[in-house]
Amino acid sequence: MMGGSYVHLTRREIAKDLLERDEKGPVDYILWIDHDSVFTPRDIARMLMTANDKDTDILSGFYVQKHRPEIPLIYLKNKKGDGFGVVDDVPKDSLFEADSVGFGFNLMKMDVLKKLVGKYGLKNLFNVSDGRGKDIGEDFLFCSLAKKEGFKIWVNSAIKIGHYGGVITPEIHYAMKEFGEKKGKSKK
């Protein structure tokens, strides 16, 4: 029996199907939604409005990992440029740039996919390994290649997405941050 996730294989098949459909008639966007994302139709509409208004290449809603602690799935390169750190202080209700995001609720232009598939191929683009044997996840690898090719990755923190299975939300992240700050001040 083999463990692990096969999300990268599913994303690869979806991308292949969309590329074939695009040959018959233009596809403008791809909306990636994980099976355990909690959202409303309004969240989808807000993603499309943001993408159109701000001309974003890749756009993510704000969500946190499924399990405690409530860590945002938003990353920036570290100062040395050789690694990434989690964006812990997520600005409320803002549009801001990131270096990598999870694909749990992610909207991208079809042109991004076409360019990256043309350069790297579907198998290399939707893979969990960085090619050196390090498992980094298909979304992280995709974002790294997109940034390398000059695409910008944006997060709209006004679009708050939950994670089903205890329903973990960005509001819990903000509340825990505030609680920790208040707790730290009371010790002084």
Coordinates of N, CA and C in Angstrom, one line a residue:
M1 N 0.8 -1.2 0.0 CA 0.0 0.0 0.0 C 0.9 1.2 0.0
M2 N 0.5 2.2 -0.8 CA 1.3 3.5 -0.9 C 0.5 4.6 -0.3
G3 N 1.2 5.4 0.5 CA 0.6 6.6 1.1 C 0.9 7.8 0.3
G4 N 0.4 8.9 0.8 CA 0.7 10.2 0.1 C -0.5 10.7 -0.7
S5 N -0.2 11.9 -1.3 CA -1.3 12.6 -2.0 C -1.0 12.5 -3.5
Y6 N -2.0 12.4 -4.3 CA -1.9 12.3 -5.7 C -2.5 13.5 -6.4
V7 N -2.6 14.6 -5.7 CA -3.1 15.9 -6.2 C -2.4 16.3 -7.5
H8 N -1.1 16.2 -7.5 CA -0.3 16.6 -8.7 C -0.7 15.9 -9.9
L9 N -1.1 14.6 -9.8 CA -1.5 13.8 -11.0 C -2.9 14.3 -11.5
T10 N -3.8 14.6 -10.5 CA -5.1 15.2 -10.9 C -5.0 16.5 -11.5
R11 N -4.1 17.4 -11.0 CA -3.9 18.7 -11.6 C -3.3 18.6 -13.0
R12 N -2.4 17.6 -13.1 CA -1.9 17.4 -14.5 C -2.9 17.0 -15.5
E13 N -3.8 16.1 -15.1 CA -4.9 15.7 -16.0 C -5.9 16.8 -16.3
I14 N -6.2 17.6 -15.3 CA -7.1 18.8 -15.5 C -6.4 19.8 -16.5
A15 N -5.1 20.1 -16.2 CA -4.4 21.0 -17.1 C -4.4 20.5 -18.5
K16 N -4.1 19.2 -18.7 CA -4.1 18.6 -20.0 C -5.5 18.8 -20.7
D17 N -6.5 18.5 -20.0 CA -7.9 18.7 -20.6 C -8.1 20.2 -20.9
L18 N -7.7 21.1 -20.1 CA -8.0 22.5 -20.4 C -7.2 23.0 -21.6
L19 N -5.9 22.5 -21.7 CA -5.1 22.8 -22.9 C -5.8 22.3 -24.2
E20 N -6.4 21.1 -24.2 CA -7.1 20.6 -25.3 C -8.3 21.4 -25.6
R21 N -9.1 21.8 -24.6 CA -10.3 22.7 -24.8 C -9.9 24.0 -25.3
D22 N -8.8 24.5 -24.9 CA -8.3 25.9 -25.3 C -8.1 25.9 -26.8
E23 N -7.7 24.8 -27.4 CA -7.5 24.7 -28.8 C -8.8 24.8 -29.6
K24 N -9.9 24.4 -29.0 CA -11.2 24.5 -29.6 C -11.9 25.9 -29.4
G25 N -11.5 26.6 -28.4 CA -12.1 27.9 -28.1 C -11.3 28.4 -26.9
P26 N -11.1 29.7 -26.8 CA -10.2 30.2 -25.7 C -10.8 30.0 -24.3
V27 N -9.9 29.6 -23.4 CA -10.1 29.5 -22.0 C -9.3 30.6 -21.4
D28 N -10.0 31.4 -20.6 CA -9.4 32.6 -20.0 C -8.7 32.3 -18.7
Y29 N -9.3 31.6 -17.8 CA -8.8 31.3 -16.4 C -9.0 29.9 -16.0
I30 N -8.2 29.5 -15.1 CA -8.3 28.2 -14.4 C -8.5 28.5 -12.9
L31 N -9.5 27.9 -12.3 CA -9.8 28.1 -10.9 C -9.5 26.7 -10.2
W32 N -8.4 26.7 -9.5 CA -8.1 25.5 -8.7 C -8.8 25.6 -7.4
I33 N -9.5 24.5 -7.0 CA -10.2 24.5 -5.7 C -9.9 23.1 -5.1
D34 N -9.3 23.0 -3.9 CA -9.2 21.7 -3.3 C -10.5 21.2 -2.8
H35 N -10.6 19.9 -2.6 CA -11.8 19.2 -2.2 C -12.3 19.6 -0.8
D36 N -11.4 20.1 0.0 CA -11.7 20.4 1.4 C -11.7 22.0 1.6
S37 N -11.8 22.8 0.6 CA -11.9 24.2 0.7 C -13.3 24.6 1.0
V38 N -13.5 25.5 1.9 CA -14.9 26.0 2.2 C -15.0 27.4 1.7
F39 N -15.9 27.6 0.8 CA -16.1 28.9 0.1 C -17.5 29.1 -0.3
T40 N -17.8 30.3 -0.8 CA -19.2 30.6 -1.3 C -19.0 31.0 -2.8
P41 N -20.2 31.1 -3.5 CA -20.1 31.6 -4.9 C -19.6 33.0 -4.9
R42 N -19.9 33.8 -3.9 CA -19.4 35.2 -3.8 C -17.9 35.2 -3.8
D43 N -17.2 34.2 -3.2 CA -15.8 34.2 -3.2 C -15.2 34.0 -4.6
I44 N -15.9 33.2 -5.4 CA -15.5 33.0 -6.8 C -15.6 34.3 -7.6
A45 N -16.8 34.9 -7.4 CA -17.0 36.2 -8.1 C -16.0 37.2 -7.7
R46 N -15.6 37.3 -6.4 CA -14.6 38.3 -6.0 C -13.2 37.9 -6.5
M47 N -12.9 36.6 -6.7 CA -11.6 36.3 -7.3 C -11.6 36.8 -8.8
L48 N -12.7 36.5 -9.5 CA -12.8 37.0 -10.9 C -12.7 38.5 -11.0
M49 N -13.4 39.2 -10.2 CA -13.4 40.6 -10.2 C -12.0 41.2 -9.9
T50 N -11.3 40.6 -8.9 CA -10.0 41.0 -8.6 C -9.0 40.8 -9.7
A51 N -9.1 39.6 -10.3 CA -8.2 39.2 -11.4 C -8.4 40.1 -12.6
N52 N -9.7 40.5 -12.9 CA -9.9 41.4 -14.0 C -9.5 42.8 -13.7
D53 N -9.9 43.3 -12.5 CA -9.6 44.7 -12.2 C -8.1 44.9 -12.0
K54 N -7.3 44.0 -11.5 CA -5.9 44.2 -11.2 C -5.0 43.4 -12.2
D55 N -5.6 42.7 -13.1 CA -4.8 42.0 -14.2 C -3.8 41.1 -13.5
T56 N -4.2 40.2 -12.6 CA -3.3 39.3 -11.9 C -3.0 38.1 -12.8
D57 N -1.8 37.6 -12.7 CA -1.4 36.4 -13.3 C -1.9 35.2 -12.5
I58 N -1.6 35.1 -11.3 CA -2.0 34.1 -10.3 C -2.6 34.8 -9.1
L59 N -3.7 34.4 -8.7 CA -4.4 35.0 -7.5 C -4.9 33.9 -6.6
S60 N -4.6 34.1 -5.3 CA -5.0 33.2 -4.3 C -5.9 33.9 -3.3
G61 N -6.9 33.2 -2.8 CA -7.7 33.7 -1.6 C -6.8 33.4 -0.4
F62 N -7.2 33.9 0.8 CA -6.4 33.7 2.0 C -7.0 32.5 2.7
Y63 N -6.2 31.5 2.9 CA -6.5 30.3 3.7 C -5.3 29.8 4.5
V64 N -5.6 29.1 5.5 CA -4.5 28.5 6.4 C -4.5 27.0 6.3
Q65 N -3.4 26.4 6.8 CA -3.3 25.0 6.7 C -4.5 24.4 7.5
K66 N -4.8 23.1 7.2 CA -5.9 22.4 7.8 C -5.8 22.1 9.3
H67 N -4.6 22.0 9.7 CA -4.4 21.6 11.1 C -3.7 22.7 11.9
R68 N -3.9 22.7 13.2 CA -3.3 23.7 14.1 C -1.8 23.4 14.1
P69 N -1.0 24.5 14.2 CA -1.4 25.9 14.3 C -1.9 26.4 12.9
E70 N -2.6 27.4 13.0 CA -3.2 28.0 11.8 C -2.2 28.8 11.0
I71 N -1.4 28.1 10.2 CA -0.4 28.8 9.4 C -0.9 29.2 8.1
P72 N -0.7 30.4 7.7 CA -1.2 30.8 6.3 C -0.4 30.1 5.2
L73 N -1.0 29.7 4.2 CA -0.4 29.1 3.0 C 0.1 30.1 2.0
I74 N 0.9 31.0 2.5 CA 1.4 32.2 1.7 C 2.9 32.3 2.1
Y75 N 3.8 32.4 1.1 CA 5.2 32.4 1.4 C 5.9 33.5 0.6
L76 N 7.0 34.0 1.3 CA 7.9 34.9 0.7 C 9.3 34.3 0.7
K77 N 10.2 34.7 -0.3 CA 11.6 34.3 -0.2 C 12.2 34.9 1.0
N78 N 13.2 34.2 1.6 CA 13.9 34.8 2.7 C 14.9 35.8 2.2
K79 N 15.6 36.5 3.1 CA 16.5 37.6 2.7 C 17.7 37.1 1.8
K80 N 18.1 35.9 2.1 CA 19.2 35.3 1.3 C 18.8 34.9 -0.1
G81 N 17.5 34.6 -0.2 CA 17.0 34.2 -1.5 C 17.1 32.7 -1.7
D82 N 17.5 32.0 -0.7 CA 17.7 30.5 -0.9 C 16.6 29.7 -0.2
G83 N 15.6 30.3 0.3 CA 14.5 29.6 0.9 C 13.3 30.4 1.1
F84 N 12.3 29.9 1.7 CA 11.0 30.6 1.9 C 10.6 30.6 3.3
G85 N 9.8 31.7 3.7 CA 9.2 31.8 5.0 C 7.7 32.0 4.9
V86 N 7.0 31.6 5.8 CA 5.5 31.8 5.9 C 5.2 33.3 6.2
V87 N 4.3 33.8 5.5 CA 3.8 35.2 5.8 C 2.9 35.1 6.9
D88 N 3.4 35.4 8.1 CA 2.6 35.2 9.3 C 1.7 36.4 9.6
D89 N 2.2 37.6 9.3 CA 1.4 38.9 9.5 C 0.7 39.2 8.2
V90 N -0.4 38.6 8.0 CA -1.2 38.8 6.8 C -2.0 40.0 6.9
P91 N -1.8 41.0 6.0 CA -2.6 42.2 6.1 C -4.1 41.9 5.9
K92 N -5.0 42.5 6.7 CA -6.4 42.3 6.6 C -7.0 43.0 5.3
D93 N -7.8 42.2 4.6 CA -8.6 42.7 3.5 C -7.7 43.5 2.5
S94 N -6.6 42.9 2.1 CA -5.7 43.6 1.2 C -5.3 42.7 0.0
L95 N -4.8 43.3 -1.0 CA -4.2 42.6 -2.1 C -2.7 42.8 -2.0
F96 N -2.0 41.7 -2.0 CA -0.5 41.9 -1.8 C 0.2 40.7 -2.6
E97 N 1.4 41.0 -2.9 CA 2.2 40.0 -3.7 C 2.9 39.0 -2.8
A98 N 3.0 37.8 -3.3 CA 3.7 36.7 -2.6 C 4.6 36.0 -3.6
D99 N 5.5 35.1 -3.0 CA 6.4 34.3 -3.9 C 5.8 32.9 -4.1
S100 N 5.0 32.5 -3.2 CA 4.4 31.2 -3.4 C 3.1 31.1 -2.6
V101 N 2.1 30.3 -3.1 CA 0.9 30.1 -2.3 C 0.4 28.7 -2.5
G102 N -0.5 28.2 -1.7 CA -1.1 26.9 -1.9 C -2.2 27.1 -3.0
F103 N -2.6 26.0 -3.6 CA -3.5 26.0 -4.7 C -4.9 25.6 -4.2
G104 N -5.2 25.7 -2.9 CA -6.5 25.3 -2.4 C -7.7 26.2 -3.0
F105 N -7.4 27.5 -3.3 CA -8.4 28.4 -3.9 C -7.6 29.4 -4.7
N106 N -7.3 29.1 -5.9 CA -6.3 29.8 -6.7 C -6.8 30.0 -8.2
L107 N -6.8 31.2 -8.6 CA -7.2 31.5 -10.0 C -6.0 32.0 -10.8
M108 N -5.8 31.4 -12.0 CA -4.7 31.8 -12.8 C -5.2 32.0 -14.2
K109 N -4.4 32.9 -14.9 CA -4.7 33.0 -16.4 C -4.3 31.8 -17.1
M110 N -5.0 31.5 -18.1 CA -4.7 30.3 -19.0 C -3.3 30.5 -19.6
D111 N -3.0 31.8 -19.9 CA -1.7 32.1 -20.6 C -0.5 31.7 -19.7
V112 N -0.7 31.7 -18.4 CA 0.4 31.3 -17.4 C 0.6 29.8 -17.6
L113 N -0.5 29.1 -17.6 CA -0.4 27.6 -17.8 C 0.3 27.3 -19.1
K114 N -0.2 27.9 -20.2 CA 0.3 27.6 -21.5 C 1.8 27.8 -21.6
K115 N 2.3 29.0 -21.1 CA 3.7 29.3 -21.2 C 4.5 28.3 -20.4
L116 N 4.1 28.0 -19.2 CA 4.9 27.1 -18.3 C 4.9 25.7 -18.9
V117 N 3.7 25.2 -19.4 CA 3.7 23.9 -20.0 C 4.6 23.8 -21.2
G118 N 4.6 24.9 -22.0 CA 5.4 24.9 -23.2 C 6.9 24.9 -22.8
K119 N 7.3 25.4 -21.7 CA 8.7 25.5 -21.3 C 9.1 24.2 -20.5
Y120 N 8.3 23.8 -19.6 CA 8.6 22.7 -18.7 C 7.9 21.4 -18.9
G121 N 6.8 21.4 -19.6 CA 6.0 20.2 -19.8 C 5.1 19.9 -18.6
L122 N 4.0 19.2 -18.8 CA 3.1 18.9 -17.8 C 3.7 18.1 -16.6
K123 N 4.4 17.1 -16.9 CA 5.0 16.3 -15.9 C 5.9 17.0 -15.0
N124 N 6.7 17.9 -15.5 CA 7.7 18.7 -14.7 C 7.0 19.8 -13.9
L125 N 5.9 20.3 -14.5 CA 5.2 21.5 -13.9 C 4.4 21.0 -12.8
F126 N 3.7 19.9 -12.9 CA 2.8 19.4 -11.8 C 3.5 18.2 -11.2
N127 N 4.5 18.4 -10.4 CA 5.2 17.4 -9.8 C 5.4 17.8 -8.3
V128 N 5.7 16.8 -7.4 CA 5.9 17.1 -6.0 C 7.4 17.3 -5.7
S129 N 8.3 16.9 -6.6 CA 9.7 17.0 -6.4 C 10.3 18.1 -7.1
D130 N 11.3 18.7 -6.6 CA 12.0 19.8 -7.2 C 13.1 19.4 -8.2
G131 N 13.1 18.1 -8.5 CA 14.1 17.5 -9.5 C 15.4 17.1 -8.8
R132 N 15.6 17.5 -7.6 CA 16.8 17.1 -6.8 C 16.4 16.1 -5.7
G133 N 15.2 15.6 -5.8 CA 14.7 14.6 -4.8 C 14.1 15.2 -3.6
K134 N 13.9 16.5 -3.5 CA 13.2 17.1 -2.4 C 11.7 17.3 -2.7
D135 N 10.9 16.8 -1.8 CA 9.4 16.9 -2.0 C 9.0 18.3 -1.5
I136 N 8.6 19.1 -2.4 CA 8.2 20.5 -2.0 C 6.7 20.7 -2.3
G137 N 6.0 19.8 -2.9 CA 4.6 20.0 -3.2 C 4.4 20.6 -4.6
E138 N 3.3 20.2 -5.3 CA 3.1 20.6 -6.7 C 2.8 22.1 -6.8
D139 N 2.1 22.6 -5.8 CA 1.8 24.1 -5.8 C 3.0 24.9 -5.6
F140 N 3.8 24.5 -4.7 CA 5.1 25.3 -4.4 C 6.0 25.2 -5.6
L141 N 6.1 24.1 -6.3 CA 7.0 24.0 -7.5 C 6.4 24.8 -8.6
F142 N 5.1 24.7 -8.8 CA 4.5 25.5 -9.9 C 4.7 27.0 -9.6
C143 N 4.6 27.5 -8.4 CA 4.8 28.9 -8.1 C 6.2 29.3 -8.4
S144 N 7.2 28.4 -8.0 CA 8.6 28.7 -8.2 C 8.9 28.9 -9.7
L145 N 8.4 28.0 -10.5 CA 8.6 28.1 -11.9 C 7.9 29.3 -12.5
A146 N 6.7 29.6 -12.0 CA 6.0 30.8 -12.5 C 6.8 32.1 -12.2
K147 N 7.3 32.2 -11.0 CA 8.1 33.4 -10.6 C 9.3 33.5 -11.5
K148 N 10.0 32.3 -11.7 CA 11.2 32.3 -12.5 C 10.9 32.8 -13.9
E149 N 9.7 32.6 -14.4 CA 9.3 33.1 -15.7 C 8.7 34.5 -15.7
G150 N 8.7 35.2 -14.6 CA 8.3 36.6 -14.5 C 6.8 36.8 -14.2
F151 N 6.1 35.7 -13.8 CA 4.7 35.9 -13.5 C 4.6 36.4 -12.0
K152 N 3.6 37.1 -11.7 CA 3.4 37.6 -10.4 C 2.3 36.8 -9.7
I153 N 2.5 36.6 -8.4 CA 1.5 35.9 -7.6 C 0.9 36.8 -6.6
W154 N -0.4 36.9 -6.5 CA -1.1 37.8 -5.6 C -2.0 37.0 -4.7
V155 N -2.2 37.7 -3.5 CA -3.2 37.1 -2.5 C -4.2 38.2 -2.2
N156 N -5.5 37.9 -2.2 CA -6.5 38.8 -1.8 C -7.0 38.3 -0.4
S157 N -6.5 38.9 0.7 CA -6.8 38.5 2.0 C -8.3 38.8 2.4
A158 N -9.0 39.6 1.6 CA -10.4 39.8 1.8 C -11.3 38.6 1.4
I159 N -10.7 37.7 0.7 CA -11.3 36.5 0.3 C -10.8 35.4 1.2
K160 N -11.6 35.1 2.2 CA -11.2 34.2 3.3 C -11.8 32.8 3.1
I161 N -11.0 31.8 2.9 CA -11.4 30.5 2.6 C -11.1 29.6 3.8
G162 N -12.1 28.7 4.1 CA -11.9 27.8 5.2 C -11.4 26.5 4.7
H163 N -11.0 25.6 5.6 CA -10.6 24.3 5.4 C -11.5 23.3 6.1
Y164 N -12.2 22.5 5.4 CA -13.1 21.5 6.0 C -12.4 20.5 6.8
G165 N -13.0 20.1 7.9 CA -12.4 19.0 8.7 C -12.0 19.7 10.0
G166 N -13.0 20.3 10.7 CA -12.7 21.2 11.8 C -12.9 22.6 11.5
V167 N -13.2 22.9 10.2 CA -13.3 24.2 9.6 C -12.3 25.2 10.2
I168 N -11.1 25.2 9.7 CA -10.1 26.1 10.0 C -10.2 27.3 9.1
T169 N -10.3 28.5 9.6 CA -10.4 29.7 8.8 C -9.4 30.8 9.1
P170 N -9.2 31.7 8.2 CA -8.3 32.8 8.5 C -8.7 33.6 9.7
E171 N -10.0 33.7 10.0 CA -10.4 34.4 11.2 C -9.8 33.8 12.5
I172 N -9.6 32.5 12.5 CA -9.0 31.8 13.7 C -7.5 32.2 13.7
H173 N -6.9 32.3 12.6 CA -5.5 32.8 12.5 C -5.3 34.2 13.1
Y174 N -6.2 35.1 12.7 CA -6.1 36.5 13.2 C -6.4 36.5 14.7
A175 N -7.4 35.7 15.2 CA -7.7 35.7 16.6 C -6.6 35.1 17.4
M176 N -5.9 34.1 16.9 CA -4.8 33.5 17.7 C -3.6 34.4 17.7
K177 N -3.4 35.2 16.6 CA -2.3 36.2 16.6 C -2.6 37.2 17.7
E178 N -3.8 37.7 17.7 CA -4.2 38.8 18.6 C -4.1 38.3 20.0
F179 N -4.6 37.1 20.3 CA -4.5 36.5 21.6 C -3.1 36.4 22.1
G180 N -2.2 35.9 21.2 CA -0.8 35.8 21.5 C -0.1 37.1 21.8
E181 N -0.5 38.2 21.1 CA 0.0 39.5 21.3 C -0.4 40.0 22.7
K182 N -1.7 39.8 23.0 CA -2.3 40.3 24.3 C -1.7 39.5 25.4
K183 N -1.5 38.2 25.2 CA -0.9 37.4 26.3 C 0.5 37.8 26.5
G184 N 1.3 38.1 25.5 CA 2.7 38.6 25.6 C 2.8 39.9 26.3
K185 N 1.8 40.8 26.1 CA 1.8 42.1 26.7 C 1.5 42.0 28.2
S186 N 0.6 41.0 28.6 CA 0.2 40.9 30.0 C 1.3 40.4 30.8
K187 N 2.3 39.7 30.3 CA 3.4 39.2 31.1 C 4.4 40.2 31.4
K188 N 4.4 41.3 30.7 CA 5.4 42.4 31.0 C 5.1 43.2 32.2

